mmCIF file of C-alpha atoms and ligand atoms in Angstrom:
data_model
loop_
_atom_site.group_PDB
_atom_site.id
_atom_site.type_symbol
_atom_site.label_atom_id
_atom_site.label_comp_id
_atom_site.label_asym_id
_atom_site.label_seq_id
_atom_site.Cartn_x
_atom_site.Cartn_y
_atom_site.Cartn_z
ATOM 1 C CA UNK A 1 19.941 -18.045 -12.432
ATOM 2 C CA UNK A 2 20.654 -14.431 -13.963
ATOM 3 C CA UNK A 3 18.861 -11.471 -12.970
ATOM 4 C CA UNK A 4 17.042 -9.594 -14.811
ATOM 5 C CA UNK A 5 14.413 -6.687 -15.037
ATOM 6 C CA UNK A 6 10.928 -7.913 -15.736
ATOM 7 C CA UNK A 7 7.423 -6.359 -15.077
ATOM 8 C CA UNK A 8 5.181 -6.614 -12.117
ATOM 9 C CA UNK A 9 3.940 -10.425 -11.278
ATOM 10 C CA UNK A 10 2.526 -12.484 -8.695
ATOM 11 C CA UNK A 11 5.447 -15.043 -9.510
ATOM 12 C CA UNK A 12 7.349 -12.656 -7.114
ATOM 13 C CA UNK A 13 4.865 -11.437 -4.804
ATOM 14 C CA UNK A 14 5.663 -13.761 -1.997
ATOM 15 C CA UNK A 15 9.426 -12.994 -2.119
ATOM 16 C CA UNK A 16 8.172 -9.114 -2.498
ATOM 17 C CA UNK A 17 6.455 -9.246 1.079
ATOM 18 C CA UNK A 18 9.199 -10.954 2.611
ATOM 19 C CA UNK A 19 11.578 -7.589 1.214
ATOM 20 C CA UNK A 20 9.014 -5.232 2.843
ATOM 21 C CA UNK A 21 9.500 -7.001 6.157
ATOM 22 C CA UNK A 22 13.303 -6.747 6.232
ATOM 23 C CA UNK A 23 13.111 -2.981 5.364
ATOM 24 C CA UNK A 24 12.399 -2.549 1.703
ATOM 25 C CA UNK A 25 10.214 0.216 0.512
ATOM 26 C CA UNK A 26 8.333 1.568 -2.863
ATOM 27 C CA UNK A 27 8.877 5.614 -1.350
ATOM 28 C CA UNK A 28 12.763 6.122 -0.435
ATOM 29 C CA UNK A 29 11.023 9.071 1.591
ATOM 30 C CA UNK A 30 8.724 7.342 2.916
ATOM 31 C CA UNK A 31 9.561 3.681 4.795
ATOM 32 C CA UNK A 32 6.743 0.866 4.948
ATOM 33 C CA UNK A 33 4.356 0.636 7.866
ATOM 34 C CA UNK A 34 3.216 -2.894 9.303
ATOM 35 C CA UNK A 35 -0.290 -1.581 7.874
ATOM 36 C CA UNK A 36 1.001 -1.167 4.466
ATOM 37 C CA UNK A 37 2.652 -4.571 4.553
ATOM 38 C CA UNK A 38 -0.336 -6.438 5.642
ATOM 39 C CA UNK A 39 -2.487 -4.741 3.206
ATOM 40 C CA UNK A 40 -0.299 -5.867 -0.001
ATOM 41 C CA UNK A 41 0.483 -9.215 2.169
ATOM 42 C CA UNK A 42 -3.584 -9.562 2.321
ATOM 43 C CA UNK A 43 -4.252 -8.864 -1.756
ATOM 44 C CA UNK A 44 -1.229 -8.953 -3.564
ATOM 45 C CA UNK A 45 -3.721 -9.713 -6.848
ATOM 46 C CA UNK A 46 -5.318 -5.972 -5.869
ATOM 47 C CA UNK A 47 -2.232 -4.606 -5.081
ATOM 48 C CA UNK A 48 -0.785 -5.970 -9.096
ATOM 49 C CA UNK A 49 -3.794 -4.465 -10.353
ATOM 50 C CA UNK A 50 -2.997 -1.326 -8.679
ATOM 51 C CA UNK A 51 0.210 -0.754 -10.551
ATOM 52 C CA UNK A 52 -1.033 -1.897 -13.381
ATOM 53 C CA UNK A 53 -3.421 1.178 -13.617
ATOM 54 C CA UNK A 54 -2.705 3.553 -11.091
ATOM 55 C CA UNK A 55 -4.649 6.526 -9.629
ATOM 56 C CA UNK A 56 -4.086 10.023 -11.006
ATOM 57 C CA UNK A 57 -3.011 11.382 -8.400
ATOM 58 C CA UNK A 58 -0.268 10.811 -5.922
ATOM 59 C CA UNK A 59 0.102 12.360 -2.150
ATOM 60 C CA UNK A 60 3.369 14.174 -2.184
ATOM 61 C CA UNK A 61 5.710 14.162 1.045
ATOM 62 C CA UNK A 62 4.244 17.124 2.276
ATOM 63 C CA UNK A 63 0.710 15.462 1.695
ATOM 64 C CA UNK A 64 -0.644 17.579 -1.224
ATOM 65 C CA UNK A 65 -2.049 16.248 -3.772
ATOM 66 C CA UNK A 66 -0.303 15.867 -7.152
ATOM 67 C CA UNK A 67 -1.035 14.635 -10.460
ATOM 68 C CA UNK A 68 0.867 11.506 -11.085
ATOM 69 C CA UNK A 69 3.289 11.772 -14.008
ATOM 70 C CA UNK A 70 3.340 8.360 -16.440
ATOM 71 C CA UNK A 71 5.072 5.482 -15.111
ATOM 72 C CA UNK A 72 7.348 2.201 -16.222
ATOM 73 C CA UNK A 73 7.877 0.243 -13.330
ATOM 74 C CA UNK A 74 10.308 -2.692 -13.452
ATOM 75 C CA UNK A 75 11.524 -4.893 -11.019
ATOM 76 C CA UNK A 76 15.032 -7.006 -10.585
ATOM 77 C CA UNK A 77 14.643 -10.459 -9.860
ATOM 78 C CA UNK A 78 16.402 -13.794 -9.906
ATOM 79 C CA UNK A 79 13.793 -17.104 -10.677
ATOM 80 C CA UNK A 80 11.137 -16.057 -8.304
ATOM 81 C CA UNK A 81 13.358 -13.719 -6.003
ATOM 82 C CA UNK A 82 12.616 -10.210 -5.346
ATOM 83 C CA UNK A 83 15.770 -8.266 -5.312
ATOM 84 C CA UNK A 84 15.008 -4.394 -6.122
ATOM 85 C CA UNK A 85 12.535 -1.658 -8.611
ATOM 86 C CA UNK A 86 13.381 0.650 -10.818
ATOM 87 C CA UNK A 87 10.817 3.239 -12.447
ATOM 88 C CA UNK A 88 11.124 5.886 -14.709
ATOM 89 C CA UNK A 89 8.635 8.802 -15.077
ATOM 90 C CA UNK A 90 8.129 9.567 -18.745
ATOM 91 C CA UNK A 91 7.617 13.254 -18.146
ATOM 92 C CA UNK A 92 8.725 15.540 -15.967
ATOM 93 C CA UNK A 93 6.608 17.350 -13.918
ATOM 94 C CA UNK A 94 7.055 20.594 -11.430
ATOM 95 C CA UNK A 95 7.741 17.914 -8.325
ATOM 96 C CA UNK A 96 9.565 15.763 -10.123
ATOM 97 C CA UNK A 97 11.993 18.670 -11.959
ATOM 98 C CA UNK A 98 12.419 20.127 -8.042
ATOM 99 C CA UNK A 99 13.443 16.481 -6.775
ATOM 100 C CA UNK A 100 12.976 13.136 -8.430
ATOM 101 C CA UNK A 101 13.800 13.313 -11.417
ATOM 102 C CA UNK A 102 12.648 10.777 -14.352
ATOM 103 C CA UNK A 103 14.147 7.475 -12.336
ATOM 104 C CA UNK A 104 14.090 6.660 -8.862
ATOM 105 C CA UNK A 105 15.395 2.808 -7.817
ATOM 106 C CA UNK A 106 15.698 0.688 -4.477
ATOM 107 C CA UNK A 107 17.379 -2.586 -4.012
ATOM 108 C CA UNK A 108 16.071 -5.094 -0.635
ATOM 109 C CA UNK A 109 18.811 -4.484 2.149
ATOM 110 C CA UNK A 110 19.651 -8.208 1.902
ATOM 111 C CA UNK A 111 20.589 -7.669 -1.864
ATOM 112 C CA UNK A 112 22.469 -4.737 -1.095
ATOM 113 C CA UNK A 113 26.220 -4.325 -2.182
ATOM 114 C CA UNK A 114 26.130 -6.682 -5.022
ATOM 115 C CA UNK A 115 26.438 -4.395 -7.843
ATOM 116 C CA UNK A 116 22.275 -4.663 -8.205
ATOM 117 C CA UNK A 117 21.379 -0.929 -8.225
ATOM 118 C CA UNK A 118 23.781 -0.061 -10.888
ATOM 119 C CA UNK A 119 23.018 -3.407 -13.375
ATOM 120 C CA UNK A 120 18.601 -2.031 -12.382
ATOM 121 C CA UNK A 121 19.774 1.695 -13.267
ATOM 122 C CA UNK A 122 22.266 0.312 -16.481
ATOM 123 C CA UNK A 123 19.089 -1.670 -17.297
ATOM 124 C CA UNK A 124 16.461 0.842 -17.391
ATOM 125 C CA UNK A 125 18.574 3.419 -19.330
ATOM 126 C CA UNK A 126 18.710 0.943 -22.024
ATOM 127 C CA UNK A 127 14.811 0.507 -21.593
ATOM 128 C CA UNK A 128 14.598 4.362 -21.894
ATOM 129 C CA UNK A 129 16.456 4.159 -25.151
ATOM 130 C CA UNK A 130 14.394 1.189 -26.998
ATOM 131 C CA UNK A 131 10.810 2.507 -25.361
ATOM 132 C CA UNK A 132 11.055 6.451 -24.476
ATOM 133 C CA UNK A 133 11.377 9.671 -26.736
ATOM 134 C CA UNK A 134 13.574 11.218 -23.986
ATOM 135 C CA UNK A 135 17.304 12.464 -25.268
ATOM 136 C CA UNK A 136 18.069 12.670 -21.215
ATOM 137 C CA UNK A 137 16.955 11.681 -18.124
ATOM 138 C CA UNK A 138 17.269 13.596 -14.468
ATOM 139 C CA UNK A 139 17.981 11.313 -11.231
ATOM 140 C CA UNK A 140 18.615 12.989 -7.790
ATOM 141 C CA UNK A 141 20.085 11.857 -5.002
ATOM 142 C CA UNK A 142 20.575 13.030 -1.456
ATOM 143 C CA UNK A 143 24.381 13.705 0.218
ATOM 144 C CA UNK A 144 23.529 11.063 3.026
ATOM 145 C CA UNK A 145 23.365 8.632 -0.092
ATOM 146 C CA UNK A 146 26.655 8.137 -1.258
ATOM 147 C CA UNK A 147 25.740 4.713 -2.367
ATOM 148 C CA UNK A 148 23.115 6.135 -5.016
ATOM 149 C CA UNK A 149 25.706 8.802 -6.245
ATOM 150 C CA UNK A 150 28.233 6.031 -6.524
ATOM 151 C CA UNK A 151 25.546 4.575 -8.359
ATOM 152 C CA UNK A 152 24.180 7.575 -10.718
ATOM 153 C CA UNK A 153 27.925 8.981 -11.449
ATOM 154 C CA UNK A 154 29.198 5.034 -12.555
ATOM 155 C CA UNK A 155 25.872 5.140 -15.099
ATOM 156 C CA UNK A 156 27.277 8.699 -16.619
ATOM 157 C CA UNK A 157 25.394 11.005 -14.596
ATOM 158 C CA UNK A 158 26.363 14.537 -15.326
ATOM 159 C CA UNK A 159 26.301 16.791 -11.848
ATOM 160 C CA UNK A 160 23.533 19.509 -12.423
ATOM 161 C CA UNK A 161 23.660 21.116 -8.986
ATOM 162 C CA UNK A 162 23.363 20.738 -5.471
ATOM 163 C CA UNK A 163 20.407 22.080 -3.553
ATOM 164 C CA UNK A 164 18.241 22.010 -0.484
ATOM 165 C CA UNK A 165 16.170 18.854 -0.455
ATOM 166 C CA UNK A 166 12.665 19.885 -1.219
ATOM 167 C CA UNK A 167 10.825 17.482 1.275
ATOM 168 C CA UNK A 168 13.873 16.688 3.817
ATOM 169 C CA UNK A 169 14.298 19.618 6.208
ATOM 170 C CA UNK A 170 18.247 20.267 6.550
ATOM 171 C CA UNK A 171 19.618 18.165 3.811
ATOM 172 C CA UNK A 172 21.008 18.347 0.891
ATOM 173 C CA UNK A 173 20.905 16.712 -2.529
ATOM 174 C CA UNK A 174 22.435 16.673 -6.289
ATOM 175 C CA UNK A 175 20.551 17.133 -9.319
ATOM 176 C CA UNK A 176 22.105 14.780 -12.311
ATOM 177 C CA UNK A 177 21.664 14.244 -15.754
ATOM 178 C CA UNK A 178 22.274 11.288 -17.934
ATOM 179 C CA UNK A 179 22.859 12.006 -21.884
ATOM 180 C CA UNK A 180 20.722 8.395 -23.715
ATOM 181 C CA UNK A 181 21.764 9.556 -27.131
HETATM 182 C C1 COA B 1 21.252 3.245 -2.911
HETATM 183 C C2 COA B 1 21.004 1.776 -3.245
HETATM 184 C C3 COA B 1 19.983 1.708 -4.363
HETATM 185 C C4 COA B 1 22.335 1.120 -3.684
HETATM 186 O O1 COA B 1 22.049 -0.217 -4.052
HETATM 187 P P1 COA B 1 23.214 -1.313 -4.204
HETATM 188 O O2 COA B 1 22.646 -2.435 -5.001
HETATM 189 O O3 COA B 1 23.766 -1.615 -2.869
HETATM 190 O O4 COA B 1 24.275 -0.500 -5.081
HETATM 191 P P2 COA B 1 25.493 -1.135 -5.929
HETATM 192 O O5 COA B 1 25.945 -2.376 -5.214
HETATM 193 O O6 COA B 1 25.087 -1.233 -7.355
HETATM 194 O O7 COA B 1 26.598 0.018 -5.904
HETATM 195 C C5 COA B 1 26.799 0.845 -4.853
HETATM 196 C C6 COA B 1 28.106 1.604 -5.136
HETATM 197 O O8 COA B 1 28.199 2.559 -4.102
HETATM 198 C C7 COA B 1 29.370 2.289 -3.343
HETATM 199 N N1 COA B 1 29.059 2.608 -1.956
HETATM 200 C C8 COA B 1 28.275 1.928 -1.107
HETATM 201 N N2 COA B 1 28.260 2.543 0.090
HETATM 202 C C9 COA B 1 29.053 3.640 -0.044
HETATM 203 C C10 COA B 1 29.451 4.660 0.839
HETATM 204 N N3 COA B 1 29.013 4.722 2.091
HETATM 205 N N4 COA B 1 30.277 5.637 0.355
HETATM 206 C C11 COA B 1 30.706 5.600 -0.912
HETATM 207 N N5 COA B 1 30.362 4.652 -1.808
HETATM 208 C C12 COA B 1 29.545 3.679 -1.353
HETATM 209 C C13 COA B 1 29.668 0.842 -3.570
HETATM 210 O O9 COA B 1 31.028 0.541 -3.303
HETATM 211 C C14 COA B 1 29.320 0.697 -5.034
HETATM 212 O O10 COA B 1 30.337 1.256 -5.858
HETATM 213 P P3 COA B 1 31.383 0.304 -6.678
HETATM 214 O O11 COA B 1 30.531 -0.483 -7.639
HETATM 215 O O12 COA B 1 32.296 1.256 -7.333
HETATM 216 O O13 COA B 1 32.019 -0.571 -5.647
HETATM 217 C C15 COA B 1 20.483 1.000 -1.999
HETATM 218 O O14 COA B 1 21.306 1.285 -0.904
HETATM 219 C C16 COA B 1 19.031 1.308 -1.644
HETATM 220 O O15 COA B 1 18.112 0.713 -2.208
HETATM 221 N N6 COA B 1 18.805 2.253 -0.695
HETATM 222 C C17 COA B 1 17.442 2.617 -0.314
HETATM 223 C C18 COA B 1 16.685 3.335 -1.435
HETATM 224 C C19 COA B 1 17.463 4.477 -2.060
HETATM 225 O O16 COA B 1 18.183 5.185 -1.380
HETATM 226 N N7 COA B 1 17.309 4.654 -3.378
HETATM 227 C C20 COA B 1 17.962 5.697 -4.119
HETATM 228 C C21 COA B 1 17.196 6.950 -4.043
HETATM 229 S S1 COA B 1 18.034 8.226 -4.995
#
């Protein structure tokens, strides 16, 4: 089988549980709670339809509430195997601009160290390109993630800067920029 990013489907939401449980999570800021994995366990059809059209708004780490920006969400998979997302914001936003960025990615620790995160990120720029009016897109990652600037500098990124995380008291992250076209 070859990977490969496709949208959302129940095909993979069996194999998408079982990543939860070893330690996979939609928020890098925020990990999964056995509540949250029973309750997409319990309707995964509910939990499809949620993505499909989600709410406007979106509790930030701090837990204000922000207005969602527009989202593509993909996912990596192999046959019916869960392996990692990868979503990209369509607009920036004052959050998002602060720390973010247009795409944020994860990979399922048992998939890690493959090469999967940079073929989801390599992936999704070329979505950006065929689907997106964006010339550039922002990706940040934090200093205790050398693994995601590994990732973000082998895909082009272009350091910005390096600033106090917004929601992560004490550390520190880098702002990048990749050029599309
Ligand atoms: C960060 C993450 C996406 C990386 O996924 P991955 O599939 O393991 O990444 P890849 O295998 O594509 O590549 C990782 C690169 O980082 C390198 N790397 C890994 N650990 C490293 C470390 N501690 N120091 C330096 N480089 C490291 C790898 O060698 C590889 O580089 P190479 O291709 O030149 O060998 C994954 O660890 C993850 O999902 N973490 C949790 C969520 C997260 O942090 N998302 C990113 C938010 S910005």
């Amino acid at each position: 089988m070859t990977a490969a990013l496709v949208r959302p489907d129940a095909r993979y939401m069996a194999s998408f549980v079982e990543a939860m449980r070893e330690g996979y999570s939609r928020d890098t800021l925020r990990p999964e709670t056995p509540e949250t994995i029973a309750a997409v366990a319990a309707d995964p059809d509910g939990f499809l339809r949620q993505l499909a059209d989600p709410p406007a708004t979106i509790v930030l780490p701090d837990g204000a509430l922000g207005q969602r920006a527009p989202e593509t969400l993909l996912w990596y998979v192999d046959g019916d195997e869960f392996l990692g997302s990868v979503s990209v914001r369509h607009a920036l936003n004052a959050a998002l601009s602060q720390w973010g960025g247009h795409i944020g990615y994860s990979v399922r620790p048992s998939a890690q160290g493959r090469g999967y995160a940079s073929a989801m990120l390599a992936g999704m720029l070329d979505h950006v390109r065929a689907n997106l009016p964006l010339d550039r897109v922002m990706l940040t990652a934090n200093l205790k993630n050398p693994a995601s600037i590994r990732v973000i500098e082998k895909n082009g990124g272009v350091l910005q800067d390096t600033i106090p995380h917004p929601w992560v008291e004490g550390d520190r992250g880098r702002r990048y920029w990749i050029a599309l076209r």
